[in-house]
PDB file of N, CA and C in Angstrom:
ATOM      1  N   UNK N1069       1.179 -18.677 -17.619  1.00  0.00           N
ATOM      2  CA  UNK N1069      -0.209 -17.752 -18.114  1.00  0.00           C
ATOM      3  C   UNK N1069       0.271 -16.317 -17.840  1.00  0.00           C
ATOM      4  N   UNK N1070       0.263 -15.368 -18.770  1.00  0.00           N
ATOM      5  CA  UNK N1070       0.647 -13.796 -18.627  1.00  0.00           C
ATOM      6  C   UNK N1070      -0.905 -13.527 -18.582  1.00  0.00           C
ATOM      7  N   UNK N1071      -0.989 -12.426 -17.588  1.00  0.00           N
ATOM      8  CA  UNK N1071      -2.122 -11.860 -17.541  1.00  0.00           C
ATOM      9  C   UNK N1071      -1.913 -10.463 -18.684  1.00  0.00           C
ATOM     10  N   UNK N1072      -3.094 -10.452 -19.583  1.00  0.00           N
ATOM     11  CA  UNK N1072      -3.003  -9.418 -20.473  1.00  0.00           C
ATOM     12  C   UNK N1072      -3.512  -8.294 -20.395  1.00  0.00           C
ATOM     13  N   UNK N1073      -3.315  -6.917 -20.722  1.00  0.00           N
ATOM     14  CA  UNK N1073      -3.982  -5.806 -20.482  1.00  0.00           C
ATOM     15  C   UNK N1073      -4.925  -5.881 -21.679  1.00  0.00           C
ATOM     16  N   UNK N1074      -6.248  -5.121 -21.269  1.00  0.00           N
ATOM     17  CA  UNK N1074      -7.300  -5.099 -22.178  1.00  0.00           C
ATOM     18  C   UNK N1074      -8.068  -6.359 -22.323  1.00  0.00           C
ATOM     19  N   UNK N1075      -8.008  -7.344 -21.625  1.00  0.00           N
ATOM     20  CA  UNK N1075      -8.499  -8.620 -21.887  1.00  0.00           C
ATOM     21  C   UNK N1075      -9.451  -8.761 -20.497  1.00  0.00           C
ATOM     22  N   UNK N1076     -10.218  -9.419 -20.644  1.00  0.00           N
ATOM     23  CA  UNK N1076     -11.192  -9.845 -19.422  1.00  0.00           C
ATOM     24  C   UNK N1076     -11.160 -10.773 -18.551  1.00  0.00           C
ATOM     25  N   UNK N1077     -11.164 -10.860 -17.338  1.00  0.00           N
ATOM     26  CA  UNK N1077     -10.507 -11.975 -16.291  1.00  0.00           C
ATOM     27  C   UNK N1077     -11.655 -12.052 -15.165  1.00  0.00           C
ATOM     28  N   UNK N1078     -11.568 -13.196 -15.001  1.00  0.00           N
ATOM     29  CA  UNK N1078     -12.459 -13.642 -13.792  1.00  0.00           C
ATOM     30  C   UNK N1078     -11.321 -13.864 -12.727  1.00  0.00           C
ATOM     31  N   UNK N1079     -11.303 -13.027 -11.564  1.00  0.00           N
ATOM     32  CA  UNK N1079     -10.019 -13.195 -10.599  1.00  0.00           C
ATOM     33  C   UNK N1079     -10.766 -13.474  -9.141  1.00  0.00           C
ATOM     34  N   UNK N1080     -10.575 -14.663  -8.576  1.00  0.00           N
ATOM     35  CA  UNK N1080     -10.782 -14.999  -7.230  1.00  0.00           C
ATOM     36  C   UNK N1080      -9.987 -14.524  -6.249  1.00  0.00           C
ATOM     37  N   UNK N1081     -10.164 -14.207  -5.195  1.00  0.00           N
ATOM     38  CA  UNK N1081      -9.289 -13.521  -4.195  1.00  0.00           C
ATOM     39  C   UNK N1081      -9.402 -14.443  -2.965  1.00  0.00           C
ATOM     40  N   UNK N1082      -8.283 -14.466  -2.068  1.00  0.00           N
ATOM     41  CA  UNK N1082      -8.265 -15.358  -0.918  1.00  0.00           C
ATOM     42  C   UNK N1082      -9.035 -15.159   0.150  1.00  0.00           C
ATOM     43  N   UNK N1083      -9.624 -13.645   0.014  1.00  0.00           N
ATOM     44  CA  UNK N1083     -10.536 -13.309   1.045  1.00  0.00           C
ATOM     45  C   UNK N1083     -11.604 -12.584   0.717  1.00  0.00           C
ATOM     46  N   UNK N1084     -12.592 -12.461   1.292  1.00  0.00           N
ATOM     47  CA  UNK N1084     -13.652 -11.678   1.000  1.00  0.00           C
ATOM     48  C   UNK N1084     -13.557 -10.385   0.994  1.00  0.00           C
ATOM     49  N   UNK N1085     -13.901  -9.287   0.040  1.00  0.00           N
ATOM     50  CA  UNK N1085     -13.626  -7.990   0.014  1.00  0.00           C
ATOM     51  C   UNK N1085     -14.822  -7.288  -0.017  1.00  0.00           C
ATOM     52  N   UNK N1086     -14.598  -6.057   0.255  1.00  0.00           N
ATOM     53  CA  UNK N1086     -15.808  -5.013   0.109  1.00  0.00           C
ATOM     54  C   UNK N1086     -15.866  -4.410  -1.418  1.00  0.00           C
ATOM     55  N   UNK N1087     -16.709  -4.065  -2.279  1.00  0.00           N
ATOM     56  CA  UNK N1087     -16.853  -3.714  -3.447  1.00  0.00           C
ATOM     57  C   UNK N1087     -17.286  -2.336  -3.203  1.00  0.00           C
ATOM     58  N   UNK N1088     -17.252  -1.322  -4.474  1.00  0.00           N
ATOM     59  CA  UNK N1088     -17.765   0.011  -4.132  1.00  0.00           C
ATOM     60  C   UNK N1088     -19.107   0.044  -4.005  1.00  0.00           C
ATOM     61  N   UNK N1089     -20.053  -1.197  -4.128  1.00  0.00           N
ATOM     62  CA  UNK N1089     -21.623  -0.941  -3.866  1.00  0.00           C
ATOM     63  C   UNK N1089     -21.771  -1.314  -2.203  1.00  0.00           C
ATOM     64  N   UNK N1090     -20.789  -1.597  -1.738  1.00  0.00           N
ATOM     65  CA  UNK N1090     -20.687  -1.855  -0.141  1.00  0.00           C
ATOM     66  C   UNK N1090     -20.991  -3.446   0.091  1.00  0.00           C
ATOM     67  N   UNK N1091     -21.363  -4.335  -0.936  1.00  0.00           N
ATOM     68  CA  UNK N1091     -21.606  -5.614  -0.749  1.00  0.00           C
ATOM     69  C   UNK N1091     -20.120  -6.319  -0.647  1.00  0.00           C
ATOM     70  N   UNK N1092     -20.055  -7.686  -0.089  1.00  0.00           N
ATOM     71  CA  UNK N1092     -18.914  -8.536   0.034  1.00  0.00           C
ATOM     72  C   UNK N1092     -18.978  -9.311  -1.007  1.00  0.00           C
ATOM     73  N   UNK N1093     -17.762  -9.576  -1.823  1.00  0.00           N
ATOM     74  CA  UNK N1093     -17.543 -10.777  -2.744  1.00  0.00           C
ATOM     75  C   UNK N1093     -16.376 -11.395  -2.432  1.00  0.00           C
ATOM     76  N   UNK N1094     -16.239 -12.361  -3.211  1.00  0.00           N
ATOM     77  CA  UNK N1094     -14.885 -13.234  -3.320  1.00  0.00           C
ATOM     78  C   UNK N1094     -14.469 -13.401  -4.634  1.00  0.00           C
ATOM     79  N   UNK N1095     -14.782 -12.640  -5.738  1.00  0.00           N
ATOM     80  CA  UNK N1095     -14.226 -12.758  -6.847  1.00  0.00           C
ATOM     81  C   UNK N1095     -14.792 -11.409  -7.564  1.00  0.00           C
ATOM     82  N   UNK N1096     -13.865 -11.136  -8.843  1.00  0.00           N
ATOM     83  CA  UNK N1096     -14.289  -9.898  -9.450  1.00  0.00           C
ATOM     84  C   UNK N1096     -14.190 -10.381 -10.901  1.00  0.00           C
ATOM     85  N   UNK N1097     -14.925  -9.883 -12.011  1.00  0.00           N
ATOM     86  CA  UNK N1097     -14.847  -9.976 -13.321  1.00  0.00           C
ATOM     87  C   UNK N1097     -14.798  -8.879 -14.036  1.00  0.00           C
ATOM     88  N   UNK N1098     -13.634  -8.334 -14.748  1.00  0.00           N
ATOM     89  CA  UNK N1098     -13.464  -7.340 -15.299  1.00  0.00           C
ATOM     90  C   UNK N1098     -12.343  -7.052 -16.394  1.00  0.00           C
ATOM     91  N   UNK N1099     -12.205  -5.824 -17.035  1.00  0.00           N
ATOM     92  CA  UNK N1099     -11.132  -5.695 -17.720  1.00  0.00           C
ATOM     93  C   UNK N1099      -9.643  -5.235 -17.234  1.00  0.00           C
ATOM     94  N   UNK N1100      -8.683  -5.795 -17.644  1.00  0.00           N
ATOM     95  CA  UNK N1100      -7.502  -5.419 -16.940  1.00  0.00           C
ATOM     96  C   UNK N1100      -7.086  -4.084 -17.582  1.00  0.00           C
ATOM     97  N   UNK N1101      -6.777  -3.322 -16.511  1.00  0.00           N
ATOM     98  CA  UNK N1101      -6.356  -1.775 -17.150  1.00  0.00           C
ATOM     99  C   UNK N1101      -5.056  -1.629 -17.047  1.00  0.00           C
ATOM    100  N   UNK N1102      -4.637  -2.381 -15.861  1.00  0.00           N
ATOM    101  CA  UNK N1102      -3.016  -1.942 -15.654  1.00  0.00           C
ATOM    102  C   UNK N1102      -2.604  -3.123 -14.491  1.00  0.00           C
ATOM    103  N   UNK N1103      -1.287  -3.252 -14.528  1.00  0.00           N
ATOM    104  CA  UNK N1103      -0.829  -3.953 -13.550  1.00  0.00           C
ATOM    105  C   UNK N1103       0.470  -3.049 -13.076  1.00  0.00           C
ATOM    106  N   UNK N1104       0.389  -2.635 -11.686  1.00  0.00           N
ATOM    107  CA  UNK N1104       1.226  -1.442 -11.049  1.00  0.00           C
ATOM    108  C   UNK N1104       2.029  -1.818  -9.887  1.00  0.00           C
ATOM    109  N   UNK N1105       3.017  -1.006  -9.715  1.00  0.00           N
ATOM    110  CA  UNK N1105       3.683  -1.551  -8.375  1.00  0.00           C
ATOM    111  C   UNK N1105       3.226  -0.671  -7.384  1.00  0.00           C
ATOM    112  N   UNK N1106       3.719  -1.104  -6.032  1.00  0.00           N
ATOM    113  CA  UNK N1106       3.038  -0.294  -5.173  1.00  0.00           C
ATOM    114  C   UNK N1106       3.219   1.052  -4.938  1.00  0.00           C
ATOM    115  N   UNK N1107       4.310   1.523  -5.473  1.00  0.00           N
ATOM    116  CA  UNK N1107       4.708   3.251  -5.689  1.00  0.00           C
ATOM    117  C   UNK N1107       3.800   3.593  -6.752  1.00  0.00           C
ATOM    118  N   UNK N1108       3.629   3.047  -7.697  1.00  0.00           N
ATOM    119  CA  UNK N1108       2.419   3.593  -8.634  1.00  0.00           C
ATOM    120  C   UNK N1108       0.993   3.587  -8.063  1.00  0.00           C
ATOM    121  N   UNK N1109       0.761   2.474  -7.106  1.00  0.00           N
ATOM    122  CA  UNK N1109      -0.804   2.446  -6.772  1.00  0.00           C
ATOM    123  C   UNK N1109      -0.859   3.224  -5.531  1.00  0.00           C
ATOM    124  N   UNK N1110      -0.004   3.294  -4.707  1.00  0.00           N
ATOM    125  CA  UNK N1110      -0.118   3.643  -3.263  1.00  0.00           C
ATOM    126  C   UNK N1110       0.628   5.192  -2.862  1.00  0.00           C
ATOM    127  N   UNK N1111       1.843   5.136  -3.965  1.00  0.00           N
ATOM    128  CA  UNK N1111       2.841   6.338  -3.480  1.00  0.00           C
ATOM    129  C   UNK N1111       4.002   6.306  -2.847  1.00  0.00           C
ATOM    130  N   UNK N1112       4.073   4.814  -2.049  1.00  0.00           N
ATOM    131  CA  UNK N1112       5.012   4.549  -1.346  1.00  0.00           C
ATOM    132  C   UNK N1112       5.689   3.188  -1.876  1.00  0.00           C
ATOM    133  N   UNK N1113       6.973   3.099  -1.349  1.00  0.00           N
ATOM    134  CA  UNK N1113       7.495   1.720  -1.892  1.00  0.00           C
ATOM    135  C   UNK N1113       7.377   1.127  -0.655  1.00  0.00           C
ATOM    136  N   UNK N1114       7.053  -0.355  -0.754  1.00  0.00           N
ATOM    137  CA  UNK N1114       6.630  -1.283   0.290  1.00  0.00           C
ATOM    138  C   UNK N1114       7.705  -2.011   0.557  1.00  0.00           C
ATOM    139  N   UNK N1115       7.963  -2.904   1.636  1.00  0.00           N
ATOM    140  CA  UNK N1115       8.954  -3.566   1.977  1.00  0.00           C
ATOM    141  C   UNK N1115       8.623  -5.040   1.551  1.00  0.00           C
ATOM    142  N   UNK N1116       9.508  -5.849   1.935  1.00  0.00           N
ATOM    143  CA  UNK N1116       9.262  -7.327   1.380  1.00  0.00           C
ATOM    144  C   UNK N1116       8.311  -7.980   2.187  1.00  0.00           C
ATOM    145  N   UNK N1117       7.836  -7.334   3.165  1.00  0.00           N
ATOM    146  CA  UNK N1117       6.715  -8.084   3.943  1.00  0.00           C
ATOM    147  C   UNK N1117       5.100  -7.838   3.431  1.00  0.00           C
ATOM    148  N   UNK N1118       5.368  -6.771   2.434  1.00  0.00           N
ATOM    149  CA  UNK N1118       3.746  -6.408   1.882  1.00  0.00           C
ATOM    150  C   UNK N1118       4.228  -6.668   0.514  1.00  0.00           C
ATOM    151  N   UNK N1119       2.792  -6.640  -0.204  1.00  0.00           N
ATOM    152  CA  UNK N1119       2.775  -7.005  -1.572  1.00  0.00           C
ATOM    153  C   UNK N1119       3.652  -5.903  -2.212  1.00  0.00           C
ATOM    154  N   UNK N1120       4.096  -5.814  -3.438  1.00  0.00           N
ATOM    155  CA  UNK N1120       4.514  -5.127  -4.249  1.00  0.00           C
ATOM    156  C   UNK N1120       3.771  -4.730  -5.540  1.00  0.00           C
ATOM    157  N   UNK N1121       2.829  -5.706  -5.973  1.00  0.00           N
ATOM    158  CA  UNK N1121       2.136  -5.098  -7.277  1.00  0.00           C
ATOM    159  C   UNK N1121       0.852  -5.242  -6.985  1.00  0.00           C
ATOM    160  N   UNK N1122      -0.166  -4.512  -7.875  1.00  0.00           N
ATOM    161  CA  UNK N1122      -1.445  -4.599  -7.802  1.00  0.00           C
ATOM    162  C   UNK N1122      -1.944  -4.538  -8.959  1.00  0.00           C
ATOM    163  N   UNK N1123      -3.269  -5.322  -9.592  1.00  0.00           N
ATOM    164  CA  UNK N1123      -3.943  -5.498 -10.819  1.00  0.00           C
ATOM    165  C   UNK N1123      -5.211  -4.271 -10.512  1.00  0.00           C
ATOM    166  N   UNK N1124      -5.243  -3.621 -11.500  1.00  0.00           N
ATOM    167  CA  UNK N1124      -6.474  -2.644 -11.971  1.00  0.00           C
ATOM    168  C   UNK N1124      -7.060  -3.396 -12.979  1.00  0.00           C
ATOM    169  N   UNK N1125      -8.591  -3.730 -12.236  1.00  0.00           N
ATOM    170  CA  UNK N1125      -9.482  -4.842 -12.868  1.00  0.00           C
ATOM    171  C   UNK N1125     -10.864  -3.940 -12.899  1.00  0.00           C
ATOM    172  N   UNK N1126     -11.089  -3.369 -14.177  1.00  0.00           N
ATOM    173  CA  UNK N1126     -12.445  -2.589 -14.035  1.00  0.00           C
ATOM    174  C   UNK N1126     -12.005  -1.188 -13.171  1.00  0.00           C
ATOM    175  N   UNK N1127     -12.986  -1.249 -12.262  1.00  0.00           N
ATOM    176  CA  UNK N1127     -12.940   0.030 -11.234  1.00  0.00           C
ATOM    177  C   UNK N1127     -12.478  -0.457  -9.866  1.00  0.00           C
ATOM    178  N   UNK N1128     -11.754  -1.820  -9.675  1.00  0.00           N
ATOM    179  CA  UNK N1128     -10.965  -2.231  -8.746  1.00  0.00           C
ATOM    180  C   UNK N1128      -9.767  -2.408  -8.675  1.00  0.00           C
ATOM    181  N   UNK N1129      -9.104  -2.070  -7.606  1.00  0.00           N
ATOM    182  CA  UNK N1129      -7.655  -2.456  -7.543  1.00  0.00           C
ATOM    183  C   UNK N1129      -7.390  -3.455  -6.362  1.00  0.00           C
ATOM    184  N   UNK N1130      -6.537  -4.444  -6.962  1.00  0.00           N
ATOM    185  CA  UNK N1130      -6.422  -5.898  -6.074  1.00  0.00           C
ATOM    186  C   UNK N1130      -5.094  -6.002  -5.981  1.00  0.00           C
ATOM    187  N   UNK N1131      -4.617  -6.249  -4.502  1.00  0.00           N
ATOM    188  CA  UNK N1131      -3.258  -6.627  -4.267  1.00  0.00           C
ATOM    189  C   UNK N1131      -3.002  -7.859  -4.671  1.00  0.00           C
ATOM    190  N   UNK N1132      -1.776  -8.031  -5.559  1.00  0.00           N
ATOM    191  CA  UNK N1132      -1.261  -9.151  -5.833  1.00  0.00           C
ATOM    192  C   UNK N1132      -1.380 -10.419  -5.032  1.00  0.00           C
ATOM    193  N   UNK N1133      -0.965 -10.283  -3.919  1.00  0.00           N
ATOM    194  CA  UNK N1133      -0.908 -11.026  -2.751  1.00  0.00           C
ATOM    195  C   UNK N1133      -2.342 -11.863  -2.667  1.00  0.00           C
ATOM    196  N   UNK N1134      -3.360 -11.274  -2.853  1.00  0.00           N
ATOM    197  CA  UNK N1134      -4.614 -11.284  -2.708  1.00  0.00           C
ATOM    198  C   UNK N1134      -5.278 -12.421  -3.932  1.00  0.00           C
ATOM    199  N   UNK N1135      -4.525 -12.375  -4.930  1.00  0.00           N
ATOM    200  CA  UNK N1135      -5.199 -13.406  -6.037  1.00  0.00           C
ATOM    201  C   UNK N1135      -5.007 -14.412  -5.845  1.00  0.00           C
ATOM    202  N   UNK N1136      -5.940 -15.389  -5.894  1.00  0.00           N
ATOM    203  CA  UNK N1136      -6.038 -16.719  -5.751  1.00  0.00           C
ATOM    204  C   UNK N1136      -5.736 -17.701  -7.194  1.00  0.00           C
ATOM    205  N   UNK N1137      -6.841 -17.223  -8.196  1.00  0.00           N
ATOM    206  CA  UNK N1137      -6.937 -17.593  -9.683  1.00  0.00           C
ATOM    207  C   UNK N1137      -7.068 -16.238 -10.373  1.00  0.00           C
ATOM    208  N   UNK N1138      -6.465 -16.186 -11.615  1.00  0.00           N
ATOM    209  CA  UNK N1138      -6.973 -15.354 -12.502  1.00  0.00           C
ATOM    210  C   UNK N1138      -7.180 -16.307 -13.992  1.00  0.00           C
ATOM    211  N   UNK N1139      -8.396 -16.287 -14.490  1.00  0.00           N
ATOM    212  CA  UNK N1139      -8.979 -16.926 -15.748  1.00  0.00           C
ATOM    213  C   UNK N1139      -9.142 -15.607 -16.795  1.00  0.00           C
ATOM    214  N   UNK N1140      -8.669 -16.053 -17.976  1.00  0.00           N
ATOM    215  CA  UNK N1140      -9.054 -15.042 -18.858  1.00  0.00           C
ATOM    216  C   UNK N1140     -10.308 -15.613 -19.676  1.00  0.00           C
ATOM    217  N   UNK N1141     -11.391 -14.659 -19.743  1.00  0.00           N
ATOM    218  CA  UNK N1141     -12.940 -15.130 -20.161  1.00  0.00           C
ATOM    219  C   UNK N1141     -13.529 -13.962 -20.611  1.00  0.00           C
ATOM    220  N   UNK N1142     -14.221 -14.261 -21.806  1.00  0.00           N
ATOM    221  CA  UNK N1142     -15.092 -13.038 -22.279  1.00  0.00           C
ATOM    222  C   UNK N1142     -16.493 -13.018 -21.614  1.00  0.00           C
ATOM    223  N   UNK N1143     -16.873 -13.963 -20.786  1.00  0.00           N
ATOM    224  CA  UNK N1143     -18.115 -13.778 -20.124  1.00  0.00           C
ATOM    225  C   UNK N1143     -18.141 -14.240 -18.802  1.00  0.00           C
ATOM    226  N   UNK N1144     -19.180 -13.929 -18.138  1.00  0.00           N
ATOM    227  CA  UNK N1144     -19.162 -14.493 -16.682  1.00  0.00           C
ATOM    228  C   UNK N1144     -20.371 -14.546 -16.123  1.00  0.00           C
ATOM    229  N   UNK N1145     -21.005 -15.687 -15.525  1.00  0.00           N
ATOM    230  CA  UNK N1145     -22.312 -15.440 -14.998  1.00  0.00           C
ATOM    231  C   UNK N1145     -22.342 -14.825 -13.570  1.00  0.00           C
ATOM    232  N   UNK N1146     -22.830 -13.808 -13.555  1.00  0.00           N
ATOM    233  CA  UNK N1146     -23.027 -12.935 -12.460  1.00  0.00           C
ATOM    234  C   UNK N1146     -24.543 -12.636 -11.820  1.00  0.00           C
ATOM    235  N   UNK N1147     -25.520 -13.399 -12.405  1.00  0.00           N
ATOM    236  CA  UNK N1147     -26.904 -13.238 -12.106  1.00  0.00           C
ATOM    237  C   UNK N1147     -26.931 -14.196 -10.734  1.00  0.00           C
ATOM    238  N   UNK N1148     -28.387 -14.040 -10.297  1.00  0.00           N
ATOM    239  CA  UNK N1148     -28.594 -14.657  -8.718  1.00  0.00           C
ATOM    240  C   UNK N1148     -28.093 -16.166  -8.939  1.00  0.00           C
ATOM    241  N   UNK N1149     -28.104 -16.657  -7.692  1.00  0.00           N
ATOM    242  CA  UNK N1149     -27.515 -17.990  -7.713  1.00  0.00           C
ATOM    243  C   UNK N1149     -28.487 -18.696  -6.789  1.00  0.00           C
ATOM    244  N   UNK N1150     -28.958 -20.009  -7.400  1.00  0.00           N
ATOM    245  CA  UNK N1150     -29.846 -20.906  -6.915  1.00  0.00           C
ATOM    246  C   UNK N1150     -28.866 -21.692  -5.735  1.00  0.00           C
ATOM    247  N   UNK N1151     -29.439 -21.463  -4.314  1.00  0.00           N
ATOM    248  CA  UNK N1151     -28.832 -22.380  -3.066  1.00  0.00           C
ATOM    249  C   UNK N1151     -29.735 -23.005  -2.190  1.00  0.00           C
ATOM    250  N   UNK N1152     -29.427 -23.672  -1.330  1.00  0.00           N
ATOM    251  CA  UNK N1152     -30.267 -24.425  -0.734  1.00  0.00           C
ATOM    252  C   UNK N1152     -29.650 -24.134   1.163  1.00  0.00           C
ATOM    253  N   UNK N1153     -30.722 -24.296   1.954  1.00  0.00           N
ATOM    254  CA  UNK N1153     -30.587 -24.302   3.267  1.00  0.00           C
ATOM    255  C   UNK N1153     -31.293 -25.239   4.005  1.00  0.00           C
ATOM    256  N   UNK N1154     -30.870 -25.620   5.066  1.00  0.00           N
ATOM    257  CA  UNK N1154     -31.423 -26.639   6.154  1.00  0.00           C
ATOM    258  C   UNK N1154     -32.329 -25.821   7.274  1.00  0.00           C
ATOM    259  N   UNK N1155     -33.702 -25.855   7.590  1.00  0.00           N
ATOM    260  CA  UNK N1155     -34.297 -25.193   8.438  1.00  0.00           C
ATOM    261  C   UNK N1155     -33.855 -25.923   9.660  1.00  0.00           C
ATOM    262  N   UNK N1156     -34.568 -25.374  10.827  1.00  0.00           N
ATOM    263  CA  UNK N1156     -34.416 -26.175  11.902  1.00  0.00           C
ATOM    264  C   UNK N1156     -35.454 -27.283  12.312  1.00  0.00           C
ATOM    265  N   UNK N1157     -36.116 -27.365  11.149  1.00  0.00           N
ATOM    266  CA  UNK N1157     -37.217 -28.519  11.132  1.00  0.00           C
ATOM    267  C   UNK N1157     -36.413 -29.745  10.277  1.00  0.00           C
ATOM    268  N   UNK N1158     -35.501 -29.312   9.661  1.00  0.00           N
ATOM    269  CA  UNK N1158     -34.827 -30.442   8.939  1.00  0.00           C
ATOM    270  C   UNK N1158     -35.031 -30.177   7.340  1.00  0.00           C
ATOM    271  N   UNK N1159     -35.843 -29.044   6.774  1.00  0.00           N
ATOM    272  CA  UNK N1159     -36.358 -29.222   5.714  1.00  0.00           C
ATOM    273  C   UNK N1159     -35.189 -28.576   4.753  1.00  0.00           C
ATOM    274  N   UNK N1160     -35.080 -29.094   3.652  1.00  0.00           N
ATOM    275  CA  UNK N1160     -34.161 -28.406   2.547  1.00  0.00           C
ATOM    276  C   UNK N1160     -34.958 -27.475   1.835  1.00  0.00           C
ATOM    277  N   UNK N1161     -34.431 -26.150   1.889  1.00  0.00           N
ATOM    278  CA  UNK N1161     -35.406 -25.087   1.050  1.00  0.00           C
ATOM    279  C   UNK N1161     -34.538 -24.338   0.033  1.00  0.00           C
ATOM    280  N   UNK N1162     -34.862 -24.332  -0.976  1.00  0.00           N
ATOM    281  CA  UNK N1162     -34.158 -23.747  -2.175  1.00  0.00           C
ATOM    282  C   UNK N1162     -34.683 -22.004  -2.121  1.00  0.00           C
ATOM    283  N   UNK N1163     -33.492 -21.377  -2.437  1.00  0.00           N
ATOM    284  CA  UNK N1163     -33.518 -19.930  -2.462  1.00  0.00           C
ATOM    285  C   UNK N1163     -32.559 -19.121  -3.599  1.00  0.00           C
ATOM    286  N   UNK N1164     -32.774 -18.041  -3.581  1.00  0.00           N
ATOM    287  CA  UNK N1164     -31.709 -17.418  -4.832  1.00  0.00           C
ATOM    288  C   UNK N1164     -31.115 -16.495  -3.786  1.00  0.00           C
ATOM    289  N   UNK N1165     -29.625 -16.226  -4.069  1.00  0.00           N
ATOM    290  CA  UNK N1165     -29.204 -15.149  -3.656  1.00  0.00           C
ATOM    291  C   UNK N1165     -28.260 -14.410  -4.425  1.00  0.00           C
ATOM    292  N   UNK N1166     -27.820 -13.371  -4.280  1.00  0.00           N
ATOM    293  CA  UNK N1166     -26.760 -12.674  -5.088  1.00  0.00           C
ATOM    294  C   UNK N1166     -25.417 -13.444  -5.557  1.00  0.00           C
ATOM    295  N   UNK N1167     -24.817 -12.906  -6.589  1.00  0.00           N
ATOM    296  CA  UNK N1167     -23.872 -13.698  -6.992  1.00  0.00           C
ATOM    297  C   UNK N1167     -22.385 -13.291  -5.992  1.00  0.00           C
ATOM    298  N   UNK N1168     -21.534 -14.189  -5.908  1.00  0.00           N
ATOM    299  CA  UNK N1168     -20.358 -13.644  -4.962  1.00  0.00           C
ATOM    300  C   UNK N1168     -19.432 -12.970  -5.722  1.00  0.00           C
ATOM    301  N   UNK N1169     -19.524 -12.791  -7.318  1.00  0.00           N
ATOM    302  CA  UNK N1169     -18.768 -12.007  -8.238  1.00  0.00           C
ATOM    303  C   UNK N1169     -19.203 -10.815  -8.537  1.00  0.00           C
ATOM    304  N   UNK N1170     -18.154  -9.760  -8.415  1.00  0.00           N
ATOM    305  CA  UNK N1170     -18.254  -8.390  -8.626  1.00  0.00           C
ATOM    306  C   UNK N1170     -17.914  -8.007  -9.946  1.00  0.00           C
ATOM    307  N   UNK N1171     -18.988  -7.118 -10.596  1.00  0.00           N
ATOM    308  CA  UNK N1171     -19.013  -6.866 -12.184  1.00  0.00           C
ATOM    309  C   UNK N1171     -18.149  -5.693 -11.958  1.00  0.00           C
ATOM    310  N   UNK N1172     -16.715  -5.591 -12.171  1.00  0.00           N
ATOM    311  CA  UNK N1172     -15.869  -4.469 -12.125  1.00  0.00           C
ATOM    312  C   UNK N1172     -16.038  -3.419 -13.168  1.00  0.00           C
ATOM    313  N   UNK N1173     -16.386  -3.881 -14.333  1.00  0.00           N
ATOM    314  CA  UNK N1173     -16.190  -2.919 -15.254  1.00  0.00           C
ATOM    315  C   UNK N1173     -17.848  -2.255 -15.037  1.00  0.00           C
TER     316      UNK N1173
END
């Protein structure tokens, strides 16, 4: 699969990252605005031990070495997520939490 410019993608990363809103996320959804070299992105040419390409996804820039999956899709569920936790008493409690997907657009 080739990542195409001006299409929307759901991109999962190898590690949690901080987004512009200050929260941690594991994925981002947005429009691909560009795929750039390290020189274009950082202003320096990196060596073989560093990533040498970056994807501009909405208002995020993600290092190519951090991309785990990239799925082209026109929509993505980013609302609160129903989750469960077990209390010290052994009860299973439902709760909602924010999505792990950042809306980069």
